[in-house]
Short mmCIF file of C-alpha atoms in Angstrom, two decimals:
data_model
loop_
_atom_site.label_atom_id
_atom_site.label_comp_id
_atom_site.label_asym_id
_atom_site.label_seq_id
_atom_site.Cartn_x
_atom_site.Cartn_y
_atom_site.Cartn_z
CA MET A 248 10.96 19.21 -27.44
CA PRO A 249 7.32 18.58 -26.71
CA PRO A 250 5.24 21.37 -25.21
CA PRO A 251 5.06 21.47 -21.37
CA GLU A 252 1.40 20.47 -21.34
CA ALA A 253 2.31 17.22 -23.07
CA VAL A 254 4.86 16.38 -20.34
CA VAL A 255 2.40 17.22 -17.61
CA ASP A 256 -0.19 15.00 -19.19
CA LEU A 257 2.17 12.22 -19.54
CA LEU A 258 3.32 12.44 -15.97
CA GLY A 259 -0.23 12.85 -14.74
CA ALA A 260 -1.19 9.69 -16.59
CA LEU A 261 1.79 7.85 -15.23
CA ALA A 262 1.26 9.13 -11.63
CA TYR A 263 -2.22 7.98 -11.62
CA GLY A 264 -1.13 4.66 -13.16
CA GLU A 265 1.20 4.26 -10.15
CA LEU A 266 -1.29 5.46 -7.51
CA SER A 267 -4.01 3.12 -8.82
CA ALA A 268 -1.44 0.25 -9.17
CA PHE A 269 -0.63 0.79 -5.55
CA ASP A 270 -4.36 0.60 -4.60
CA HIS A 271 -5.15 -2.59 -6.66
CA LEU A 272 -1.95 -4.47 -5.84
CA ALA A 273 -2.63 -3.75 -2.09
CA ASP A 274 -6.20 -5.11 -2.56
CA ASP A 275 -5.05 -8.06 -4.65
CA ALA A 276 -2.52 -8.98 -1.88
CA GLY A 277 -5.58 -10.17 0.12
CA LEU A 278 -6.05 -12.92 -2.47
CA ALA A 279 -2.61 -14.46 -1.55
CA PRO A 280 -2.75 -18.03 -0.25
CA THR A 281 0.08 -17.43 2.12
CA LEU A 282 1.32 -14.60 4.36
CA ALA A 283 4.64 -14.60 2.37
CA GLY A 284 2.80 -14.17 -0.91
CA ARG A 285 0.59 -11.44 0.65
CA ALA A 286 3.81 -9.53 1.95
CA GLN A 287 5.50 -9.94 -1.59
CA MET A 288 2.46 -8.30 -3.36
CA SER A 289 2.16 -5.73 -0.68
CA ALA A 290 5.97 -4.86 -1.23
CA MET A 291 5.21 -4.33 -4.91
CA ALA A 292 2.24 -1.94 -3.91
CA ALA A 293 4.60 -0.01 -1.59
CA ILE A 294 7.14 0.42 -4.37
CA GLU A 295 4.44 1.63 -6.70
CA PHE A 296 3.58 4.24 -4.13
CA GLY A 297 7.20 5.37 -3.98
CA HIS A 298 7.13 5.82 -7.73
CA TYR A 299 4.01 7.89 -7.48
CA ALA A 300 5.58 10.11 -4.85
CA ARG A 301 8.61 10.70 -7.06
CA ILE A 302 6.45 11.69 -9.97
CA ALA A 303 4.15 13.86 -7.77
CA GLU A 304 7.27 15.78 -6.68
CA ARG A 305 8.25 16.44 -10.28
CA LEU A 306 4.85 17.65 -11.12
CA GLU A 307 4.82 20.15 -8.09
CA LYS A 308 8.16 21.39 -9.37
CA LEU A 309 6.62 21.91 -12.90
CA GLY A 310 3.90 23.97 -11.16
CA THR A 311 1.05 21.51 -11.50
CA PRO A 312 -0.26 19.64 -8.32
CA ALA A 313 -0.45 15.88 -8.93
CA GLU A 314 -4.13 15.70 -8.31
CA VAL A 315 -4.73 18.28 -11.08
CA ALA A 316 -2.42 16.47 -13.55
CA MET A 317 -3.94 13.04 -12.71
CA ALA A 318 -7.68 14.04 -12.92
CA PRO A 319 -8.03 13.52 -16.69
CA PHE A 320 -6.74 9.99 -16.52
CA VAL A 321 -8.75 8.63 -13.42
CA ALA A 322 -11.74 7.39 -15.44
CA ALA A 323 -9.75 5.42 -18.02
CA LEU A 324 -7.48 3.78 -15.43
CA GLU A 325 -10.37 2.95 -13.07
CA SER A 326 -12.16 1.41 -16.10
CA TYR A 327 -9.20 -0.71 -16.90
CA HIS A 328 -9.05 -1.94 -13.20
CA ALA A 329 -12.77 -2.44 -12.93
CA LEU A 330 -12.80 -4.54 -16.11
CA THR A 331 -9.85 -6.52 -15.07
CA GLU A 332 -10.47 -7.28 -11.46
CA PRO A 333 -8.71 -10.53 -10.54
CA SER A 334 -10.85 -13.18 -8.96
CA THR A 335 -7.98 -15.48 -7.98
CA TRP A 336 -4.36 -15.11 -6.75
CA LEU A 337 -2.95 -16.27 -9.97
CA GLU A 338 -4.98 -13.75 -12.01
CA SER A 339 -3.66 -11.02 -9.80
CA VAL A 340 -0.05 -12.26 -10.22
CA VAL A 341 -0.41 -12.44 -14.01
CA LYS A 342 -2.09 -8.97 -13.99
CA ALA A 343 0.93 -7.53 -11.98
CA TYR A 344 3.44 -8.93 -14.45
CA VAL A 345 1.62 -8.91 -17.81
CA GLY A 346 -0.65 -5.91 -17.50
CA ASP A 347 1.64 -3.63 -15.69
CA GLY A 348 4.69 -4.95 -17.77
CA MET A 349 2.97 -3.83 -20.87
CA ALA A 350 2.03 -0.47 -19.46
CA ALA A 351 5.64 0.06 -18.47
CA ASP A 352 6.89 -0.83 -21.98
CA PHE A 353 4.56 1.73 -23.44
CA TYR A 354 5.78 4.48 -21.08
CA ARG A 355 9.44 3.47 -21.65
CA GLU A 356 8.94 4.04 -25.40
CA VAL A 357 7.37 7.44 -24.81
CA ALA A 358 10.17 8.26 -22.44
CA ALA A 359 12.43 8.56 -25.53
CA PHE A 360 10.13 11.50 -26.81
CA VAL A 361 10.47 13.89 -23.87
CA ASP A 362 13.35 15.88 -22.39
CA PRO A 363 16.26 13.86 -20.89
CA ASP A 364 15.39 14.68 -17.22
CA THR A 365 11.60 13.66 -17.43
CA GLY A 366 12.85 10.62 -19.55
CA ALA A 367 15.23 9.58 -16.86
CA LEU A 368 12.69 9.87 -14.13
CA MET A 369 10.24 7.83 -16.12
CA ARG A 370 12.85 5.01 -16.78
CA GLU A 371 13.72 5.05 -13.08
CA VAL A 372 10.16 4.59 -11.79
CA LEU A 373 9.32 1.99 -14.49
CA GLU A 374 12.12 -0.40 -13.40
CA ASP A 375 10.91 -3.99 -12.83
CA THR A 376 12.17 -4.73 -9.32
CA GLY A 377 11.85 -8.54 -9.20
CA ARG A 378 8.37 -8.74 -10.38
CA ALA A 379 9.25 -11.12 -13.21
CA GLU A 380 10.84 -13.73 -11.04
CA PHE A 381 8.05 -13.69 -8.56
CA ALA A 382 5.29 -14.04 -11.20
CA VAL A 383 7.24 -16.75 -13.08
CA ARG A 384 7.76 -18.74 -9.94
CA GLU A 385 4.02 -18.52 -8.83
CA VAL A 386 2.69 -19.36 -12.09
CA GLU A 387 5.17 -22.10 -12.89
CA ALA A 388 4.34 -23.94 -9.61
CA ALA A 389 0.64 -23.57 -10.12
CA ILE A 390 0.74 -25.00 -13.74
CA ALA A 391 3.07 -27.81 -12.58
CA ALA A 392 0.31 -28.77 -9.92
CA ALA A 393 -2.70 -28.18 -12.23
CA PRO A 394 -1.66 -27.99 -15.98
CA GLU A 395 -5.31 -27.20 -16.95
CA ILE A 396 -5.16 -23.75 -15.52
CA ALA A 397 -2.62 -22.61 -18.23
CA GLY A 398 -5.36 -22.11 -20.86
CA ARG A 399 -7.45 -20.12 -18.51
CA LEU A 400 -4.59 -17.86 -17.52
CA ALA A 401 -3.64 -17.39 -21.18
CA LEU A 402 -7.15 -16.19 -21.92
CA TRP A 403 -6.93 -13.95 -18.77
CA ALA A 404 -3.67 -12.38 -20.20
CA ARG A 405 -5.43 -11.70 -23.45
CA ARG A 406 -8.24 -9.98 -21.77
CA LEU A 407 -5.76 -7.78 -19.89
CA VAL A 408 -4.00 -6.72 -23.13
CA GLY A 409 -7.31 -6.02 -24.76
CA GLU A 410 -8.53 -3.82 -22.02
CA ALA A 411 -5.20 -2.03 -21.83
CA ILE A 412 -5.23 -1.28 -25.45
CA SER A 413 -8.80 -0.19 -25.39
CA GLN A 414 -8.21 2.20 -22.52
CA THR A 415 -5.08 3.57 -24.06
CA GLN A 416 -7.06 4.43 -27.22
CA HIS A 417 -9.65 6.27 -25.11
CA VAL A 418 -7.02 8.36 -23.52
CA LEU A 419 -5.28 9.14 -26.79
CA ALA A 420 -8.60 10.07 -28.41
CA ASP A 421 -9.22 12.39 -25.55
CA ARG A 422 -5.80 13.99 -25.09
CA ASP A 423 -4.48 15.65 -28.28
CA SER A 424 -1.15 16.57 -26.45
CA LEU A 425 -0.38 12.88 -25.85
CA THR A 426 -1.43 11.83 -29.43
CA THR A 427 0.90 14.58 -30.83
CA LEU A 428 3.67 13.48 -28.56
CA LEU A 429 3.37 10.01 -29.66
CA VAL A 430 3.11 10.65 -33.43
CA GLU A 431 5.81 13.31 -33.51
CA GLY A 432 8.04 11.17 -31.32
CA ALA A 433 7.67 8.02 -33.47
CA GLY A 434 8.11 10.25 -36.59
CA ASP A 435 5.46 8.76 -38.73
CA LEU A 436 3.07 5.81 -39.04
CA THR A 437 6.02 3.42 -39.66
CA GLY A 438 7.61 4.62 -36.48
CA ILE A 439 4.31 3.95 -34.55
CA ALA A 440 3.98 0.49 -36.09
CA ALA A 441 7.62 -0.35 -35.05
CA LEU A 442 6.83 0.83 -31.56
CA ILE A 443 3.74 -1.26 -31.27
CA THR A 444 5.69 -4.29 -32.71
CA ARG A 445 8.31 -3.80 -29.94
CA ILE A 446 5.75 -3.63 -27.17
CA THR A 447 4.01 -6.77 -28.57
CA ASP A 448 7.23 -8.67 -28.79
CA ARG A 449 8.09 -7.92 -25.17
CA HIS A 450 4.66 -9.03 -24.20
CA ALA A 451 5.07 -12.28 -26.07
CA GLU A 452 8.32 -12.87 -24.18
CA ARG A 453 6.63 -12.39 -20.87
CA MET A 454 3.99 -14.94 -21.86
CA VAL A 455 6.75 -17.46 -22.83
CA ALA A 456 8.41 -16.84 -19.54
CA LEU A 457 5.23 -17.68 -17.78
CA GLY A 458 4.66 -20.81 -19.86
CA LEU A 459 1.44 -19.38 -21.38
CA ALA A 460 0.40 -19.16 -25.11
CA SER A 461 0.13 -15.50 -26.25
CA MET B 191 16.46 -9.99 29.46
CA PRO B 192 13.27 -11.65 28.21
CA PRO B 193 13.53 -15.03 26.57
CA PRO B 194 13.99 -15.13 22.84
CA GLU B 195 10.49 -16.51 22.24
CA ALA B 196 8.90 -13.46 23.90
CA VAL B 197 10.86 -11.20 21.53
CA VAL B 198 9.88 -13.24 18.52
CA ASP B 199 6.24 -13.04 19.61
CA LEU B 200 6.47 -9.31 20.16
CA LEU B 201 8.06 -8.74 16.77
CA GLY B 202 5.55 -10.99 15.19
CA ALA B 203 2.60 -9.21 16.67
CA LEU B 204 4.09 -5.81 15.66
CA ALA B 205 4.91 -7.14 12.16
CA TYR B 206 1.41 -8.34 11.54
CA GLY B 207 0.24 -5.05 12.94
CA GLU B 208 2.13 -3.08 10.40
CA LEU B 209 1.20 -5.45 7.61
CA SER B 210 -2.56 -5.18 8.39
CA ALA B 211 -2.31 -1.42 8.91
CA PHE B 212 -0.88 -1.18 5.38
CA ASP B 213 -3.68 -3.41 4.05
CA HIS B 214 -6.43 -1.37 5.77
CA LEU B 215 -5.08 2.11 5.19
CA ALA B 216 -4.58 1.30 1.55
CA ASP B 217 -8.25 0.25 1.48
CA ASP B 218 -9.44 3.24 3.49
CA ALA B 219 -7.61 5.46 1.16
CA GLY B 220 -10.51 4.86 -1.18
CA LEU B 221 -12.79 6.71 1.03
CA ALA B 222 -10.94 9.98 0.63
CA PRO B 223 -12.97 12.77 -0.86
CA THR B 224 -10.02 14.01 -2.88
CA LEU B 225 -7.10 12.70 -4.77
CA ALA B 226 -4.75 14.52 -2.47
CA GLY B 227 -6.32 12.91 0.64
CA ARG B 228 -6.16 9.54 -0.95
CA ALA B 229 -2.49 10.03 -1.81
CA GLN B 230 -1.72 11.05 1.83
CA MET B 231 -3.36 7.96 3.30
CA SER B 232 -1.75 5.75 0.73
CA ALA B 233 1.54 7.31 1.84
CA MET B 234 0.89 6.24 5.41
CA ALA B 235 0.10 2.73 4.09
CA ALA B 236 3.32 2.64 2.30
CA ILE B 237 5.32 3.76 5.33
CA GLU B 238 3.66 1.01 7.35
CA PHE B 239 4.83 -1.44 4.76
CA GLY B 240 8.35 -0.18 5.01
CA HIS B 241 8.18 -0.79 8.86
CA TYR B 242 6.77 -4.23 8.31
CA ALA B 243 9.78 -5.00 5.95
CA ARG B 244 12.27 -3.88 8.69
CA ILE B 245 10.76 -6.09 11.38
CA ALA B 246 10.51 -9.00 8.94
CA GLU B 247 14.22 -8.59 8.26
CA ARG B 248 15.06 -8.61 11.97
CA LEU B 249 12.89 -11.71 12.50
CA GLU B 250 14.67 -13.60 9.71
CA LYS B 251 18.04 -12.68 11.35
CA LEU B 252 16.62 -14.10 14.66
CA GLY B 253 15.99 -17.26 12.59
CA THR B 254 12.10 -17.03 12.42
CA PRO B 255 10.42 -16.27 9.09
CA ALA B 256 8.01 -13.36 9.49
CA GLU B 257 4.99 -15.49 8.48
CA VAL B 258 5.66 -17.96 11.19
CA ALA B 259 6.11 -15.27 13.74
CA MET B 260 2.98 -13.39 12.72
CA ALA B 261 0.64 -16.40 12.47
CA PRO B 262 -0.46 -16.43 16.12
CA PHE B 263 -1.58 -12.77 15.89
CA VAL B 264 -3.47 -12.82 12.56
CA ALA B 265 -6.95 -13.66 14.13
CA ALA B 266 -6.88 -10.93 16.77
CA LEU B 267 -5.81 -8.15 14.50
CA GLU B 268 -8.23 -9.10 11.77
CA SER B 269 -10.90 -9.13 14.42
CA TYR B 270 -9.99 -5.70 15.40
CA HIS B 271 -9.98 -4.42 11.89
CA ALA B 272 -13.29 -6.24 11.01
CA LEU B 273 -15.01 -4.68 14.05
CA THR B 274 -13.64 -1.26 13.31
CA GLU B 275 -14.15 -0.96 9.58
CA PRO B 276 -14.62 2.80 8.86
CA SER B 277 -17.65 3.74 6.89
CA THR B 278 -16.64 7.36 6.22
CA TRP B 279 -13.36 9.12 5.38
CA LEU B 280 -13.35 10.81 8.79
CA GLU B 281 -13.85 7.52 10.58
CA SER B 282 -10.82 6.26 8.63
CA VAL B 283 -8.67 9.37 9.58
CA VAL B 284 -9.60 9.08 13.28
CA LYS B 285 -8.75 5.31 13.21
CA ALA B 286 -5.32 6.00 11.65
CA TYR B 287 -4.51 8.48 14.31
CA VAL B 288 -6.36 7.39 17.52
CA GLY B 289 -6.35 3.57 16.98
CA ASP B 290 -2.87 3.28 15.53
CA GLY B 291 -1.59 5.92 17.90
CA MET B 292 -2.72 3.90 21.00
CA ALA B 293 -1.26 0.71 19.60
CA ALA B 294 2.10 2.56 19.05
CA ASP B 295 1.99 3.77 22.65
CA PHE B 296 1.57 0.27 23.97
CA TYR B 297 4.45 -1.03 21.91
CA ARG B 298 6.70 1.92 22.81
CA GLU B 299 6.10 1.05 26.48
CA VAL B 300 6.92 -2.66 25.94
CA ALA B 301 10.01 -1.65 23.89
CA ALA B 302 11.54 -0.66 27.27
CA PHE B 303 11.40 -4.33 28.38
CA VAL B 304 13.44 -5.91 25.66
CA ASP B 305 16.98 -5.80 24.61
CA PRO B 306 18.36 -2.37 23.41
CA ASP B 307 18.59 -3.35 19.82
CA THR B 308 15.07 -4.70 19.58
CA GLY B 309 13.91 -1.72 21.50
CA ALA B 310 15.67 0.73 19.15
CA LEU B 311 14.14 -1.08 16.05
CA MET B 312 10.66 -0.87 17.71
CA ARG B 313 10.88 2.88 18.45
CA GLU B 314 12.17 3.53 15.01
CA VAL B 315 9.21 1.77 13.22
CA LEU B 316 6.79 3.37 15.73
CA GLU B 317 7.65 6.99 14.82
CA ASP B 318 4.61 9.05 13.97
CA THR B 319 5.58 10.74 10.56
CA GLY B 320 3.19 13.57 10.35
CA ARG B 321 -0.01 11.56 10.94
CA ALA B 322 -1.09 13.77 13.80
CA GLU B 323 -1.01 17.02 11.78
CA PHE B 324 -2.92 15.30 8.92
CA ALA B 325 -5.64 13.93 11.23
CA VAL B 326 -6.03 17.20 13.20
CA ARG B 327 -6.28 19.27 9.99
CA GLU B 328 -8.93 16.92 8.40
CA VAL B 329 -11.16 16.57 11.54
CA GLU B 330 -10.85 20.32 12.51
CA ALA B 331 -11.91 21.36 8.98
CA ALA B 332 -14.87 18.77 9.09
CA ILE B 333 -16.11 19.88 12.50
CA ALA B 334 -15.82 23.54 11.51
CA ALA B 335 -18.23 22.78 8.47
CA ALA B 336 -20.53 20.48 10.56
CA PRO B 337 -20.14 20.62 14.39
CA GLU B 338 -22.68 17.98 14.93
CA ILE B 339 -20.28 15.28 13.67
CA ALA B 340 -17.94 15.85 16.61
CA GLY B 341 -20.22 13.59 18.96
CA ARG B 342 -20.33 10.80 16.44
CA LEU B 343 -16.63 10.80 15.89
CA ALA B 344 -16.01 10.79 19.64
CA LEU B 345 -18.26 7.71 19.89
CA TRP B 346 -16.26 6.11 17.09
CA ALA B 347 -12.93 6.83 18.85
CA ARG B 348 -14.34 5.14 22.13
CA ARG B 349 -15.24 2.13 19.96
CA LEU B 350 -11.72 1.86 18.60
CA VAL B 351 -10.28 1.90 22.13
CA GLY B 352 -12.71 -0.56 23.37
CA GLU B 353 -11.98 -3.11 20.55
CA ALA B 354 -8.22 -2.44 20.74
CA ILE B 355 -8.21 -3.28 24.53
CA SER B 356 -10.50 -6.32 23.87
CA GLN B 357 -8.27 -7.78 21.27
CA THR B 358 -5.05 -7.07 23.27
CA GLN B 359 -6.61 -8.98 26.13
CA HIS B 360 -7.37 -11.91 23.88
CA VAL B 361 -3.60 -11.99 22.69
CA LEU B 362 -2.28 -11.67 26.22
CA ALA B 363 -4.52 -14.44 27.37
CA ASP B 364 -3.26 -16.57 24.57
CA ARG B 365 0.43 -15.83 24.70
CA ASP B 366 2.08 -16.44 28.07
CA SER B 367 5.35 -15.18 26.68
CA LEU B 368 3.91 -11.67 26.17
CA THR B 369 2.06 -11.63 29.47
CA THR B 370 5.23 -12.54 31.28
CA LEU B 371 7.15 -9.93 29.36
CA LEU B 372 4.69 -7.29 30.26
CA VAL B 373 4.31 -8.22 34.02
CA GLU B 374 8.14 -8.66 34.53
CA GLY B 375 8.86 -5.56 32.58
CA ALA B 376 6.43 -3.37 34.50
CA GLY B 377 7.71 -4.91 37.76
CA ASP B 378 4.33 -5.41 39.47
CA LEU B 379 0.71 -4.42 39.34
CA THR B 380 1.41 -0.95 40.28
CA GLY B 381 3.83 -0.72 37.41
CA ILE B 382 1.23 -2.10 35.09
CA ALA B 383 -1.35 0.37 36.30
CA ALA B 384 1.12 3.22 35.82
CA LEU B 385 1.72 1.96 32.14
CA ILE B 386 -2.02 1.86 31.36
CA THR B 387 -2.40 5.41 32.79
CA ARG B 388 0.36 6.63 30.65
CA ILE B 389 -1.31 5.09 27.58
CA THR B 390 -4.69 6.53 28.53
CA ASP B 391 -3.22 9.97 29.16
CA ARG B 392 -1.68 10.15 25.60
CA HIS B 393 -5.10 8.88 24.18
CA ALA B 394 -6.72 11.76 25.96
CA GLU B 395 -4.25 14.24 24.52
CA ARG B 396 -4.91 13.06 20.99
CA MET B 397 -8.71 13.35 21.54
CA VAL B 398 -8.04 16.96 22.67
CA ALA B 399 -5.90 17.67 19.67
CA LEU B 400 -8.81 16.52 17.53
CA GLY B 401 -11.30 18.66 19.37
CA LEU B 402 -13.20 15.48 20.54
CA ALA B 403 -14.45 14.49 24.00
CA SER B 404 -12.65 11.43 25.34
#
């Protein structure tokens, strides 16, 4: 079992991930071309907040207020969001699916390395909830209407992945507890390589679903 | 019983009120001086979205998509928010309590004029959910630390009320169905005057609770 501080760190990072996702999805909803699209992205934001609340509750039970557990991860997540601020509705849709999807895959992998209760909570709050269908529908319709945007969106998705990896590296360099959790959980470097391959594969599947080159 | 179009108008106005409250509370959460305050205001936003979803569902059942029912009320509500954009955390807290509280009182009054099912739904989504305690705590602490801000916040609350009344008048002037609903529901001008007095009294109570002059 990983030491308690690693679990608190992990839940703190995930909690702030959810709270900042709420914040940015709520913001990005303002880019929607229709009230229906705005309501759908607002719904995703509200779901993220519900997830945040579940994790905050668990952190309280573990004896650490959520704001204390989240504090070390605020800078990295806000950097990610500042560097990937969508300037169009489609960019926000791709970010909500590709960026958040990749983060969820990463946390789902790490969920296997913690105690069963924490792992179950993590898998529960990482559930997709219809985001895939929504993103695929919006992007497909947009590409059908203007095929030339596919190239730009593919570049955008690559940028999301690049910034996500870069901020994850910052966090791991900064938090020994999480690096240890990851390395011990994966077993060895081969295990880590396999984990990264699985995440990359799932990312490629999402890009295919969107009709974008990865 | 009011005609169905009045009910659709009323639910449309309320639905957009909730959706735009979600949007602006989520935004204002960024003004919070602490992560805990930010999480609390984000929680209010998520609750508003849940209310929006309940009303949207009812509108669908009545055969009108929410985005169609909301469309006539977007301009007035966005004007209200544009004219009352908080520039400090305390202004956002007062707005969430005083502004939204007054709107809720208005809708609760009108809930008495529609069919019991619609009325019950309205009362359900208008429930306070701890906002009062939150606002009182934040404002009391701030005034204790810096008594001179009380005057500025009292002025701010008056501005909120002024803009809310002005936008409500625009909406009523524009939507005969709602004016008729209000006048027939209240019975006559004496009934309307009594309704306005009740709303004003409740507003004054909130101001007293905050320690502000109304």
